[in-house]
Coordinates of N, CA and C and ligand atoms in Angstrom, one line a residue:
X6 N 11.3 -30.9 -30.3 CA 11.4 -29.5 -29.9 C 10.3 -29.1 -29.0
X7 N 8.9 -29.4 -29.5 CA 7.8 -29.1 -28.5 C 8.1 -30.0 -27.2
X8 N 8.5 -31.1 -27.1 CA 8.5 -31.7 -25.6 C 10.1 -31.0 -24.7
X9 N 11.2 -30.4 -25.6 CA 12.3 -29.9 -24.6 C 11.5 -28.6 -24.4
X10 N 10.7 -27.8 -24.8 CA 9.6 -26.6 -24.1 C 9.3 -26.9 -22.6
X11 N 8.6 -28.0 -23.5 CA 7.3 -28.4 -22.2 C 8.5 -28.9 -21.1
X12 N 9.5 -29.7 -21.5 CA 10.2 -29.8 -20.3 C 11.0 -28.9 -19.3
X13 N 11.3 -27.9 -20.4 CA 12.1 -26.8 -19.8 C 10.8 -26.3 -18.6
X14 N 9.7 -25.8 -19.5 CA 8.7 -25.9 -18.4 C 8.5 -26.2 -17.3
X15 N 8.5 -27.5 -17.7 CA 8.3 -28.3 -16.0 C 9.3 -28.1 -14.9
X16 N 10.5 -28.6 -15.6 CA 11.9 -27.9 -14.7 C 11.6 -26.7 -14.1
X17 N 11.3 -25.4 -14.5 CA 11.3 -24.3 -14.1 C 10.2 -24.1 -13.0
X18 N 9.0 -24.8 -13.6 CA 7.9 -25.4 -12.1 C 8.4 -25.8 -11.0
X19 N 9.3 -26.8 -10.9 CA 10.2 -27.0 -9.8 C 10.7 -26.4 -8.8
X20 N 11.1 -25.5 -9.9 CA 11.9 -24.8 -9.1 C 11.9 -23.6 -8.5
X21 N 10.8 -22.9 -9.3 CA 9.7 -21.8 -8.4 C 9.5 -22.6 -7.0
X22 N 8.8 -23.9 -7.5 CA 8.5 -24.5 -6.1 C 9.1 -24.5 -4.9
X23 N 10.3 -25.2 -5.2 CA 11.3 -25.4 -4.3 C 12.0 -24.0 -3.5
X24 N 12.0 -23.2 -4.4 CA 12.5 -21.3 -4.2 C 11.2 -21.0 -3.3
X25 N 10.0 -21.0 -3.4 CA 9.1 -20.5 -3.0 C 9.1 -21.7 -1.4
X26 N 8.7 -22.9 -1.5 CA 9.0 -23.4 -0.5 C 9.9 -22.9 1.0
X27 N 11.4 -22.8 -0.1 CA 13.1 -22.1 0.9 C 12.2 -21.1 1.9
X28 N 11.7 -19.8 0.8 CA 11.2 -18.9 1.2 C 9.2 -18.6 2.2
X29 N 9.1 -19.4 2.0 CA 8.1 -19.6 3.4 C 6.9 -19.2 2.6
X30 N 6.7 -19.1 0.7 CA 6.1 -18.1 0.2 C 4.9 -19.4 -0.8
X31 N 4.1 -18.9 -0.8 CA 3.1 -19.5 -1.7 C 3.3 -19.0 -3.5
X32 N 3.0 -20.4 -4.0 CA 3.3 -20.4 -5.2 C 2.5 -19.6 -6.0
X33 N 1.4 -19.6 -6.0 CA 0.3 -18.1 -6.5 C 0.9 -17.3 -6.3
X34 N 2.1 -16.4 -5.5 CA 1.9 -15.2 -5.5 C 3.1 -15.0 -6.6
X35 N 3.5 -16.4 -7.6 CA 4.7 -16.2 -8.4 C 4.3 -15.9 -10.6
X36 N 4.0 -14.9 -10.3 CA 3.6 -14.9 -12.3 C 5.4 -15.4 -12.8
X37 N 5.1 -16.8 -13.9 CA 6.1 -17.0 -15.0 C 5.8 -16.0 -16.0
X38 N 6.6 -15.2 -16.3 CA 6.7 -14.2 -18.0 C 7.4 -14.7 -19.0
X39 N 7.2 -15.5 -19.5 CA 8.0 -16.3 -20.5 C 8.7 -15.2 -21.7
X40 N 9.5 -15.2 -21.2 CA 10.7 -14.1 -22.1 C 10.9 -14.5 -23.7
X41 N 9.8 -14.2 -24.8 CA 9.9 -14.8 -25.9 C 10.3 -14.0 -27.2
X42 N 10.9 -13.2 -26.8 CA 12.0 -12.2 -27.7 C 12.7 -12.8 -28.7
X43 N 12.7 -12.3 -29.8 CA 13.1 -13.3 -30.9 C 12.8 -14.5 -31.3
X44 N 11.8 -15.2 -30.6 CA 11.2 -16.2 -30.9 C 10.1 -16.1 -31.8
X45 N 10.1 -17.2 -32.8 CA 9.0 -17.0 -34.1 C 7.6 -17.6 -33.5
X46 N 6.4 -17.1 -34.1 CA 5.1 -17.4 -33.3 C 5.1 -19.1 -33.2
X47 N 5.7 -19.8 -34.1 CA 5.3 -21.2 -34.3 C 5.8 -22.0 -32.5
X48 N 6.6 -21.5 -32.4 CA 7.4 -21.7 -30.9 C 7.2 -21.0 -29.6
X49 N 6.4 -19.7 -29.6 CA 5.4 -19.3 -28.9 C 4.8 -20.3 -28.7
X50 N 4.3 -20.7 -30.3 CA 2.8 -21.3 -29.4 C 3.0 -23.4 -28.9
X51 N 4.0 -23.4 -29.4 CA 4.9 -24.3 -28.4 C 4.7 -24.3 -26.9
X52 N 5.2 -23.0 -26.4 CA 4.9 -22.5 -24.9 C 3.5 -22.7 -24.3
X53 N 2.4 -22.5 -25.9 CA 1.2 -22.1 -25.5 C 0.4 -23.0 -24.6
X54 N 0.9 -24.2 -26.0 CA -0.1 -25.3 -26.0 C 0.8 -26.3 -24.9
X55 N 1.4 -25.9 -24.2 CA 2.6 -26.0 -22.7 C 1.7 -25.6 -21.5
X56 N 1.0 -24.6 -22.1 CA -0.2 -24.1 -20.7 C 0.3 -22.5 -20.8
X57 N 1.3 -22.3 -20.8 CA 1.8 -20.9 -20.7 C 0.8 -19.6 -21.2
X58 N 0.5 -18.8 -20.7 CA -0.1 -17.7 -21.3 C 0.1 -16.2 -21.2
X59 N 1.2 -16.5 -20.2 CA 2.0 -14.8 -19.9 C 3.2 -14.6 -20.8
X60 N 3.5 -13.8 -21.7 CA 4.6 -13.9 -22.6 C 4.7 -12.2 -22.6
X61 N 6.0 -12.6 -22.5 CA 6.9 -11.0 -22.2 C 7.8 -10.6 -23.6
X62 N 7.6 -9.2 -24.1 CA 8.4 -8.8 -25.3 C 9.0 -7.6 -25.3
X63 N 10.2 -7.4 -25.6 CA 11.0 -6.4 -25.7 C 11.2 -5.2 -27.1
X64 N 10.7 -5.5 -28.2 CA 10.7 -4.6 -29.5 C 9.3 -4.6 -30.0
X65 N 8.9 -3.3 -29.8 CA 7.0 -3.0 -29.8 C 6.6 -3.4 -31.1
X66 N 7.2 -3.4 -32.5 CA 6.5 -4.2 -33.5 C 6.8 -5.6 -33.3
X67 N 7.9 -6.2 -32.5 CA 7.3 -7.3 -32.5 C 6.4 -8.0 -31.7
X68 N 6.3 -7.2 -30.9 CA 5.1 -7.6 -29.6 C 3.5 -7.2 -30.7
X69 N 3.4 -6.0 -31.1 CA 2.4 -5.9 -32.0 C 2.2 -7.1 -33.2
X70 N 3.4 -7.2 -34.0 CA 3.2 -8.6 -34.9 C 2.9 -10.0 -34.2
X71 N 3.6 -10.0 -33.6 CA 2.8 -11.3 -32.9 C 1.4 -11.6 -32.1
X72 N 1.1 -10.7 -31.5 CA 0.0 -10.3 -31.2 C -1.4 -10.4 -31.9
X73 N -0.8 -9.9 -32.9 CA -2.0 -10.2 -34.3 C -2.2 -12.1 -34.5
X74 N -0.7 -12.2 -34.8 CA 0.0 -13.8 -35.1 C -1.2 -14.9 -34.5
X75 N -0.7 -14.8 -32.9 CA -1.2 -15.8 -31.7 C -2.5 -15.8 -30.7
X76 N -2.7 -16.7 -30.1 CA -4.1 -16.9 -29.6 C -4.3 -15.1 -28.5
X77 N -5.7 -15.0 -28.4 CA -6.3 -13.5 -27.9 C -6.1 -14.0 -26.7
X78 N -5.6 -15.0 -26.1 CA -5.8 -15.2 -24.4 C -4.6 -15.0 -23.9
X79 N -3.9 -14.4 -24.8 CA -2.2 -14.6 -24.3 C -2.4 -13.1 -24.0
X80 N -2.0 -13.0 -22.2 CA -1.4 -11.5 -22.1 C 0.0 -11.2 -22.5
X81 N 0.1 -10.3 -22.8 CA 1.4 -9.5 -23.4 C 1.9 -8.5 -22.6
X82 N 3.0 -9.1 -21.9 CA 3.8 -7.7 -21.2 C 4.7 -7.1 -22.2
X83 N 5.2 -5.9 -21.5 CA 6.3 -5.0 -22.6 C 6.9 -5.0 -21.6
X84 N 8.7 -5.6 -21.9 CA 9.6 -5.3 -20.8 C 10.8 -4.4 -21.5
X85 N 11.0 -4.2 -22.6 CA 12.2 -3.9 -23.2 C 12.2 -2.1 -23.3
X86 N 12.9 -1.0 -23.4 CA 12.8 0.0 -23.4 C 12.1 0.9 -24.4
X87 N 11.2 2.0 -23.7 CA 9.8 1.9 -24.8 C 10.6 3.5 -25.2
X88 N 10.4 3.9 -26.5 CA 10.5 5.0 -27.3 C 9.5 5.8 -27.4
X89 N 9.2 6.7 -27.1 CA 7.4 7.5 -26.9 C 7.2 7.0 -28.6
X90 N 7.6 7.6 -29.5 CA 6.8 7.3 -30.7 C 7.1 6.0 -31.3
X91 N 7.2 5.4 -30.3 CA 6.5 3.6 -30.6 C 5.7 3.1 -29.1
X92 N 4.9 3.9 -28.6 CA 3.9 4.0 -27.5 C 2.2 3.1 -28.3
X93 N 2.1 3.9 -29.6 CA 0.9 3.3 -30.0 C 1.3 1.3 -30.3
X94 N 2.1 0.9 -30.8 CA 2.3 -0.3 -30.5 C 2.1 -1.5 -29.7
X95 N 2.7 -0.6 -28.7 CA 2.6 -1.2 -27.1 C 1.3 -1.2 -26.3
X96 N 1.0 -0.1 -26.2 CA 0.1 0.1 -25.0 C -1.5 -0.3 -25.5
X97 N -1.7 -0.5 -26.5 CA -3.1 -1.3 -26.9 C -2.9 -2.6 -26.4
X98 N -1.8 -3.1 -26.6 CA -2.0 -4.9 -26.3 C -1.4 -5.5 -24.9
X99 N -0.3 -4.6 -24.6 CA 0.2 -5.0 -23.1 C -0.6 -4.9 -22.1
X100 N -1.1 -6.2 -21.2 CA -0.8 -5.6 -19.9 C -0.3 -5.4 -18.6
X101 N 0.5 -5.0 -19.1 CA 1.7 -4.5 -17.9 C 3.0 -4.1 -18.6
X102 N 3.2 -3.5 -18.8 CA 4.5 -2.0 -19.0 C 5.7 -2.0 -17.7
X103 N 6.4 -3.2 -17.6 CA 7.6 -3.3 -17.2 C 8.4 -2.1 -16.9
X104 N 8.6 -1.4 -17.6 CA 9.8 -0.5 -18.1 C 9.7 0.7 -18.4
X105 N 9.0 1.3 -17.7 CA 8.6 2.7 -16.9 C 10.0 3.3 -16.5
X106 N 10.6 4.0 -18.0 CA 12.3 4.6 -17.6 C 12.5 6.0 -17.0
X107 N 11.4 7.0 -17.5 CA 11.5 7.9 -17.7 C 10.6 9.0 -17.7
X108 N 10.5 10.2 -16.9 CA 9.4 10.7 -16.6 C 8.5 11.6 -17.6
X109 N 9.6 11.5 -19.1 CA 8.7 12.0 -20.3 C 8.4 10.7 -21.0
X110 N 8.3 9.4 -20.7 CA 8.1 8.1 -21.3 C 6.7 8.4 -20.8
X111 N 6.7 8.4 -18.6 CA 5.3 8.0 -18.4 C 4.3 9.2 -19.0
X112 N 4.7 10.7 -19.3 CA 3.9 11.5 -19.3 C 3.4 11.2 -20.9
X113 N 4.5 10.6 -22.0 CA 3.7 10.5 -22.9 C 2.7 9.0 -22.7
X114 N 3.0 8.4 -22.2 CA 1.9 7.1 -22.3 C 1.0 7.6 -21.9
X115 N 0.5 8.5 -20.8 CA -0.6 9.0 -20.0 C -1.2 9.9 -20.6
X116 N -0.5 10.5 -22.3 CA -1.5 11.2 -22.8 C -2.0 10.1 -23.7
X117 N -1.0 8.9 -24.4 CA -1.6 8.6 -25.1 C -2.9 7.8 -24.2
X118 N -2.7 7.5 -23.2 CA -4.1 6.5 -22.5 C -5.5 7.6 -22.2
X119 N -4.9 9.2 -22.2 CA -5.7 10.3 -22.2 C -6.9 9.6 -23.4
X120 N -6.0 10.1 -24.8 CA -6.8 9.9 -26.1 C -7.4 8.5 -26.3
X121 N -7.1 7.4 -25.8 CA -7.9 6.5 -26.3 C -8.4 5.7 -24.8
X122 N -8.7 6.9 -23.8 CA -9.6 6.8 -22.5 C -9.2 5.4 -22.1
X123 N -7.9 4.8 -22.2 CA -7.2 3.4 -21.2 C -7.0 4.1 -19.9
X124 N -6.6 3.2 -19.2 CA -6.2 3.3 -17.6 C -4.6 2.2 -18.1
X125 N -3.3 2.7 -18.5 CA -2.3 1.7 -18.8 C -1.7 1.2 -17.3
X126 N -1.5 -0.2 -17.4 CA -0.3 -0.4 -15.7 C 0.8 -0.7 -16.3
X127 N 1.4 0.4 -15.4 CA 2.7 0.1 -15.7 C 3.6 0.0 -14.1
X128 N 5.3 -0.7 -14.4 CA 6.2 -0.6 -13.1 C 7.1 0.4 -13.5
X129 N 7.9 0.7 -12.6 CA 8.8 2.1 -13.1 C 10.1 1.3 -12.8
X130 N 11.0 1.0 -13.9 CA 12.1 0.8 -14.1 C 13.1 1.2 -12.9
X131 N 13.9 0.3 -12.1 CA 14.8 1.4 -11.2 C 16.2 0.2 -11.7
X132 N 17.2 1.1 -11.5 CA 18.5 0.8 -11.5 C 19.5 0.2 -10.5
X133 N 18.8 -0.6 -10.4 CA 19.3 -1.0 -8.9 C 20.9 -0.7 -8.9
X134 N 21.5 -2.1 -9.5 CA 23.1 -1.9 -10.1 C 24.0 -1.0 -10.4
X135 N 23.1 -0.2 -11.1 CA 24.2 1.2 -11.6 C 24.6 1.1 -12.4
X136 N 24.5 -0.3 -13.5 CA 25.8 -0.4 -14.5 C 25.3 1.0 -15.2
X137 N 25.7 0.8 -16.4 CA 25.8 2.4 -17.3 C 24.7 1.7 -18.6
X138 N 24.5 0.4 -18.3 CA 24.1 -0.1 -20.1 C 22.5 -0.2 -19.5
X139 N 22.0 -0.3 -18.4 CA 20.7 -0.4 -18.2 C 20.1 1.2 -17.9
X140 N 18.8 0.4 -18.6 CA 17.9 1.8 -18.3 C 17.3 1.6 -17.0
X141 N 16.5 2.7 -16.8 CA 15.7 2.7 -15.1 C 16.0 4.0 -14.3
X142 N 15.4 4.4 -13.2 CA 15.3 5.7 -12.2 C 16.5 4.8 -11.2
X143 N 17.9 6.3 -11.1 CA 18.4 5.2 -10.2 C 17.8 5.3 -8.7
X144 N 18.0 4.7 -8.3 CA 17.3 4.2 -6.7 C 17.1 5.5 -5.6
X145 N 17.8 6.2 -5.5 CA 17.7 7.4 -5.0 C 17.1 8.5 -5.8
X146 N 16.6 8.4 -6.8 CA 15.8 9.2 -7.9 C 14.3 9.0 -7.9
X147 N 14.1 7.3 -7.6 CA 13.2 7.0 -7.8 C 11.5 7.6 -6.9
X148 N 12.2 7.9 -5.7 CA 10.6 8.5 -4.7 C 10.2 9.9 -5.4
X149 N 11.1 10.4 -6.0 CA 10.7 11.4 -6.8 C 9.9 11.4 -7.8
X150 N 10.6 10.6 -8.7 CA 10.0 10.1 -10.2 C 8.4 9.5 -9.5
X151 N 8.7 8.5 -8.7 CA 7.6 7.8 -8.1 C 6.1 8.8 -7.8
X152 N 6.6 9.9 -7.0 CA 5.6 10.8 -6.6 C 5.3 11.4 -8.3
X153 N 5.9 12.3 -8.7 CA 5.2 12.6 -10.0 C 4.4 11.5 -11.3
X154 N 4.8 10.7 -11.5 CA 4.2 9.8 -12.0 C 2.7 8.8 -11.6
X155 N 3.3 8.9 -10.0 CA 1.8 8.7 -9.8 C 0.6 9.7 -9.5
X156 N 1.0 11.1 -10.0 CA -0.1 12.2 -10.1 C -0.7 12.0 -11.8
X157 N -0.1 11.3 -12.7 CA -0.6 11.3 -13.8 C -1.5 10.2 -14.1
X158 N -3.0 11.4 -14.3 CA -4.2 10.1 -13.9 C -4.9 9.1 -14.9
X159 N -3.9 8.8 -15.8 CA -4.6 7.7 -16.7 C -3.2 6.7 -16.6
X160 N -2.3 6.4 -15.8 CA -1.7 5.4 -15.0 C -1.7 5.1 -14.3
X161 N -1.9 3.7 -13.8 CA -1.3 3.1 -12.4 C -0.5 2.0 -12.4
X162 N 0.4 2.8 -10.9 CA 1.5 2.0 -11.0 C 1.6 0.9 -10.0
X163 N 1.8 -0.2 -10.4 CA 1.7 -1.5 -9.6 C 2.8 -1.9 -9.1
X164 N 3.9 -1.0 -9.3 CA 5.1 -1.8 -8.8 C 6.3 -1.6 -9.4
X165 N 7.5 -2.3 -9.0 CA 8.1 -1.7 -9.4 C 9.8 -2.2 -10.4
X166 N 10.3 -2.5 -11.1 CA 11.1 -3.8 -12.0 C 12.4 -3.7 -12.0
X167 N 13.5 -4.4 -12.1 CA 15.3 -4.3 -12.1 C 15.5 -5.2 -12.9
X168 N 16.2 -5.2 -13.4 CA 17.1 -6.1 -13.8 C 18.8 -6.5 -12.8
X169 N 18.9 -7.4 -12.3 CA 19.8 -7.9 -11.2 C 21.3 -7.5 -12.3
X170 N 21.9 -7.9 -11.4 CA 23.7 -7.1 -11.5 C 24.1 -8.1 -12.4
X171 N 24.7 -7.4 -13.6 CA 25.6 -8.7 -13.9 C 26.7 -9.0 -13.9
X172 N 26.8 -10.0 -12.4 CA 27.8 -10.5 -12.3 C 27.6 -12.1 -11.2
X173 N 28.8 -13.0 -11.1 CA 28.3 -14.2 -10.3 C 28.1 -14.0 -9.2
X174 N 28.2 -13.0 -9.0 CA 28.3 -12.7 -7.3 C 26.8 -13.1 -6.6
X175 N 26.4 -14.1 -6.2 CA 25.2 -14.4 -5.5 C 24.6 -13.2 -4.6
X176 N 25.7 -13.0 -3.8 CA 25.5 -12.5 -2.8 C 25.2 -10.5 -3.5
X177 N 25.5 -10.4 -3.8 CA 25.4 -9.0 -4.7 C 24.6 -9.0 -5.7
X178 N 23.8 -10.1 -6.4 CA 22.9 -10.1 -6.6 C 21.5 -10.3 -5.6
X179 N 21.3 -10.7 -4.8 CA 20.6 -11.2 -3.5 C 20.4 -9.3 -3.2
X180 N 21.3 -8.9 -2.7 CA 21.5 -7.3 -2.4 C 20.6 -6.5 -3.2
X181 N 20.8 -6.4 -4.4 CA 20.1 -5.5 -5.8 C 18.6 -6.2 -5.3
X182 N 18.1 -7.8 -5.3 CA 16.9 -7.5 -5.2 C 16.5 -6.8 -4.1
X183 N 16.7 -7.2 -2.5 CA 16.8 -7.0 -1.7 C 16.6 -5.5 -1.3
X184 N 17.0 -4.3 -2.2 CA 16.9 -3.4 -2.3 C 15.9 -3.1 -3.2
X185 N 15.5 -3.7 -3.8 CA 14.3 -2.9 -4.6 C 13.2 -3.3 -3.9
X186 N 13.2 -4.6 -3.4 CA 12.3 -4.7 -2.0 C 12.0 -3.4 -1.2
X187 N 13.2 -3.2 -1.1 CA 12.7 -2.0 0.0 C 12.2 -0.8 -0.4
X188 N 12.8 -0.7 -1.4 CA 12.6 0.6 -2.0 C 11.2 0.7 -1.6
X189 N 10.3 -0.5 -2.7 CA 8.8 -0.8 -2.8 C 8.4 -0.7 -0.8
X190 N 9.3 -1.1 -0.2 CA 8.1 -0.7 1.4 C 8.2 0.8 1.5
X191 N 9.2 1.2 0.9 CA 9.6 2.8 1.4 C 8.5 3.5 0.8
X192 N 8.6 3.4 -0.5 CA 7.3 4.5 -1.4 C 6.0 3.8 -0.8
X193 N 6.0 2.7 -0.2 CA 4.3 2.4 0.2 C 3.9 2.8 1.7
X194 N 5.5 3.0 1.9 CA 4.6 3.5 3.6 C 5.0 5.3 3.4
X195 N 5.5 5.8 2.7 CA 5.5 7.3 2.0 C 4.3 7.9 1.9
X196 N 3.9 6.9 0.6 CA 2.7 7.5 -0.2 C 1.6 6.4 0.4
X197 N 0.7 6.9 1.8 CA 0.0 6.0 2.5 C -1.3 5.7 1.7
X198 N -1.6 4.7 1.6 CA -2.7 4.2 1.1 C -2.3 4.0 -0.1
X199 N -1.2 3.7 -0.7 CA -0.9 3.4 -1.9 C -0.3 1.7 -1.7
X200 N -0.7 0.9 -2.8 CA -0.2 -0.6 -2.8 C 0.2 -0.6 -4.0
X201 N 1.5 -1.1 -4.0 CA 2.3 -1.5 -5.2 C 2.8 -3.0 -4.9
X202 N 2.0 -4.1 -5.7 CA 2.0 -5.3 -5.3 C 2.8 -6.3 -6.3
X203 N 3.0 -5.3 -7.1 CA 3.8 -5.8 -8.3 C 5.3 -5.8 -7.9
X204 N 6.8 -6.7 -7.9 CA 7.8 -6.8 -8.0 C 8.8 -7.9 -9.2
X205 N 9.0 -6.8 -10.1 CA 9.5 -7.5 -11.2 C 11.1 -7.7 -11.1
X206 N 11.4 -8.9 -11.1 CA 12.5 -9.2 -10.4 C 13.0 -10.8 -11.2
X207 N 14.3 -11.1 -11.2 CA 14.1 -12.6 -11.9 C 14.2 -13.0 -13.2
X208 N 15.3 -13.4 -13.2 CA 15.7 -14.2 -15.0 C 15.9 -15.3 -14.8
X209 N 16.3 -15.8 -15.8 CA 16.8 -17.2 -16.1 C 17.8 -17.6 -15.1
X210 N 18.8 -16.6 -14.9 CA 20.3 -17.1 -14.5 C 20.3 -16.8 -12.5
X211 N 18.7 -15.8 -12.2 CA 18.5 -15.4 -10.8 C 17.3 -15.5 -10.2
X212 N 16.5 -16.1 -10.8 CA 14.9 -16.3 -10.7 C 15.0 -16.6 -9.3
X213 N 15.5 -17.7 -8.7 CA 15.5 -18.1 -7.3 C 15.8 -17.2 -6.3
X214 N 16.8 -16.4 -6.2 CA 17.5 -15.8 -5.4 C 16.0 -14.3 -5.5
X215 N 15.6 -14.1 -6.2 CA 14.8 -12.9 -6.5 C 13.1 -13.3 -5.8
X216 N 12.6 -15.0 -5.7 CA 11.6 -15.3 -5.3 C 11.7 -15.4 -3.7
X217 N 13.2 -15.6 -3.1 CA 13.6 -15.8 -2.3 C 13.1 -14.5 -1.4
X218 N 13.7 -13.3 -2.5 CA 13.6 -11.7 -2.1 C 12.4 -11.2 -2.3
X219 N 11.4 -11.5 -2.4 CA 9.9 -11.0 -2.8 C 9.4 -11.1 -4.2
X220 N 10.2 -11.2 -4.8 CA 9.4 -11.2 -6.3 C 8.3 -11.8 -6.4
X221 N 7.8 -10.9 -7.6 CA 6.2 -11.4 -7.9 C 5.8 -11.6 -9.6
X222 N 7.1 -11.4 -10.1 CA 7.2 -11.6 -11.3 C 8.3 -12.0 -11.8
X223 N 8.4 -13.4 -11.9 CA 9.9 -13.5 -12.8 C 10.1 -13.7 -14.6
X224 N 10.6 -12.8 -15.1 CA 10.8 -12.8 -16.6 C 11.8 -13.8 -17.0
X225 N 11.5 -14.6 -18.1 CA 12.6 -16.1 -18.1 C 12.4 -16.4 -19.2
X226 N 13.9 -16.1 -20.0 CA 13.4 -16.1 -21.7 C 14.2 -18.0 -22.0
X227 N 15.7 -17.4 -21.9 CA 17.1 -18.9 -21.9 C 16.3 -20.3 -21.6
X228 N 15.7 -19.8 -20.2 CA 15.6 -21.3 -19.7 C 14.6 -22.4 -19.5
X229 N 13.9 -21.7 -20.7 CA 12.3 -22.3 -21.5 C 12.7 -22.1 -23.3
X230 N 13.0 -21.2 -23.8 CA 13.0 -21.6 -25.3 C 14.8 -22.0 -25.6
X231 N 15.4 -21.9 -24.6 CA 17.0 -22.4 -25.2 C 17.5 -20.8 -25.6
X232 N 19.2 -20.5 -25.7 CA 19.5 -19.3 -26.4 C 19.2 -18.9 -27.4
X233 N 18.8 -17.5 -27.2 CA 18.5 -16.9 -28.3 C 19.5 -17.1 -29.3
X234 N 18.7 -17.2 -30.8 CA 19.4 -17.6 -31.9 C 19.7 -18.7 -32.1
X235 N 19.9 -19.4 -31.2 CA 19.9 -21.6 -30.9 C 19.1 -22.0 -30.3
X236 N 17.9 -21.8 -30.5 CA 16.6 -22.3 -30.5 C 16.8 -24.0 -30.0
X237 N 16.7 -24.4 -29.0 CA 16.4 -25.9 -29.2 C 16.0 -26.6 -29.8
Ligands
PLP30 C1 15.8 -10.8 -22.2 C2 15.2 -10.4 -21.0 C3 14.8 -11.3 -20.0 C4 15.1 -12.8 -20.1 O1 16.4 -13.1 -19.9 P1 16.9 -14.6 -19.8 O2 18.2 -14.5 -19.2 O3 16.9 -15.1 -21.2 O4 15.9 -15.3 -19.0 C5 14.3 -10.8 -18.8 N1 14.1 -9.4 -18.6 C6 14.4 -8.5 -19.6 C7 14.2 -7.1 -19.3 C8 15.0 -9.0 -20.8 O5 15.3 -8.0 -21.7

């Protein structure tokens, strides 16, 4: 079990490589988020002792329980949709806040980073797709949301995250990132002197196509620990 990790691993090195290569793009500018949702710490630290140290969580006590669990060198993103009164959970141990849905989510994190004098980063969720089951600002919402959020001064916002379309369509997925690309030139040449360097973009099943498109963060749960619930 520990060496199909480490191999899944290495595979996925590859293939950043190869994706970043296509794309004319240097491999540093690619963070792996190892998507470890539902995974028990003993197989986290599988990943760990793999080299891995960026691990991504979606349900705030379990990103809090684990946390306590596993080594202090492991950053902890929060990608899954945050509830204000499960904010104290989150925002001590993450850093970086994916999933910036909503403009009373960021005003409460920004009081809670008020009271316990943080500076939290977070990206602001956008909807690229449209389906109905994802959260996020949809795309024509978003310079809005964008300007108010970045007036509240115990956040900064680094950028900005989608989750791609689901469906096979290469080419329509390519589009969705492609568009949140822009979005990110549009709010930065808007709001001048602002840099949002962060683009969360990229899963298991589109990672390539998204590194192709700018991404700077791919989140990848499937194709390092095996399906959820069939653990390798
Ligand atoms: C689960 C999840 C992922 C990882 O998805 P895989 O297809 O398993 O790589 C990435 N991003 C978010 C927001 C997720 O909830």
């Amino acid at each position: 079990m520990e060496n199909l990790i480490k191999d899944a691993i290495a595979r996925i090195y590859e293939r950043i490589e190869a994706a970043c290569q296509r794309a004319g793009r240097s491999r540093e500018e690619i963070t792996l988020v190892a998507v470890s949702k539902t995974m028990p710490p003993e197989v986290i630290k599988q990943a760990y002792d793999a080299g891995l140290r960026v691990f991504g969580e979606n349900r705030p006590q379990e990103l809090r329980d684990k946390a306590r669990l596993l080594p202090e060198d492991i950053q902890w993103h929060f990608i899954g949709h945050l509830q204000t009164n499960k904010i104290k959970y989150v925002a001590p141990r993450a850093v970086l806040i994916h999933s910036v849905d909503s403009l009373r989510l960021a005003e409460a994190l920004d009081q809670f980073a008020e009271k316990r004098s943080l500076t939290i980063p977070v990206l602001l969720e956008v909807n690229v797709s449209g389906e109905s089951s994802k959260f996020g600002f949809a795309p024509e919402k978003t310079p809005e949301a964008f300007e108010k959020i970045a007036g509240l001064k115990h956040l900064h916002i680094k950028g900005l995250m989608t989750i791609g379309p689901l469906s096979d369509d290469r080419q329509k997925i390519r589009q969705a990132f492609r568009q949140l690309y822009n979005l990110r030139e549009d709010l930065q040449k808007t709001a001048s002197g602002v840099e949002l360097p962060v683009l969360s973009m990229g899963m298991s099943g589109d990672f390539e196509i998204a590194i192709e498109e700018g991404s700077t963060h791919i989140r990848i749960g499937t194709a390092i620990f095996g399906a959820r619930g069939r653990q390798p």
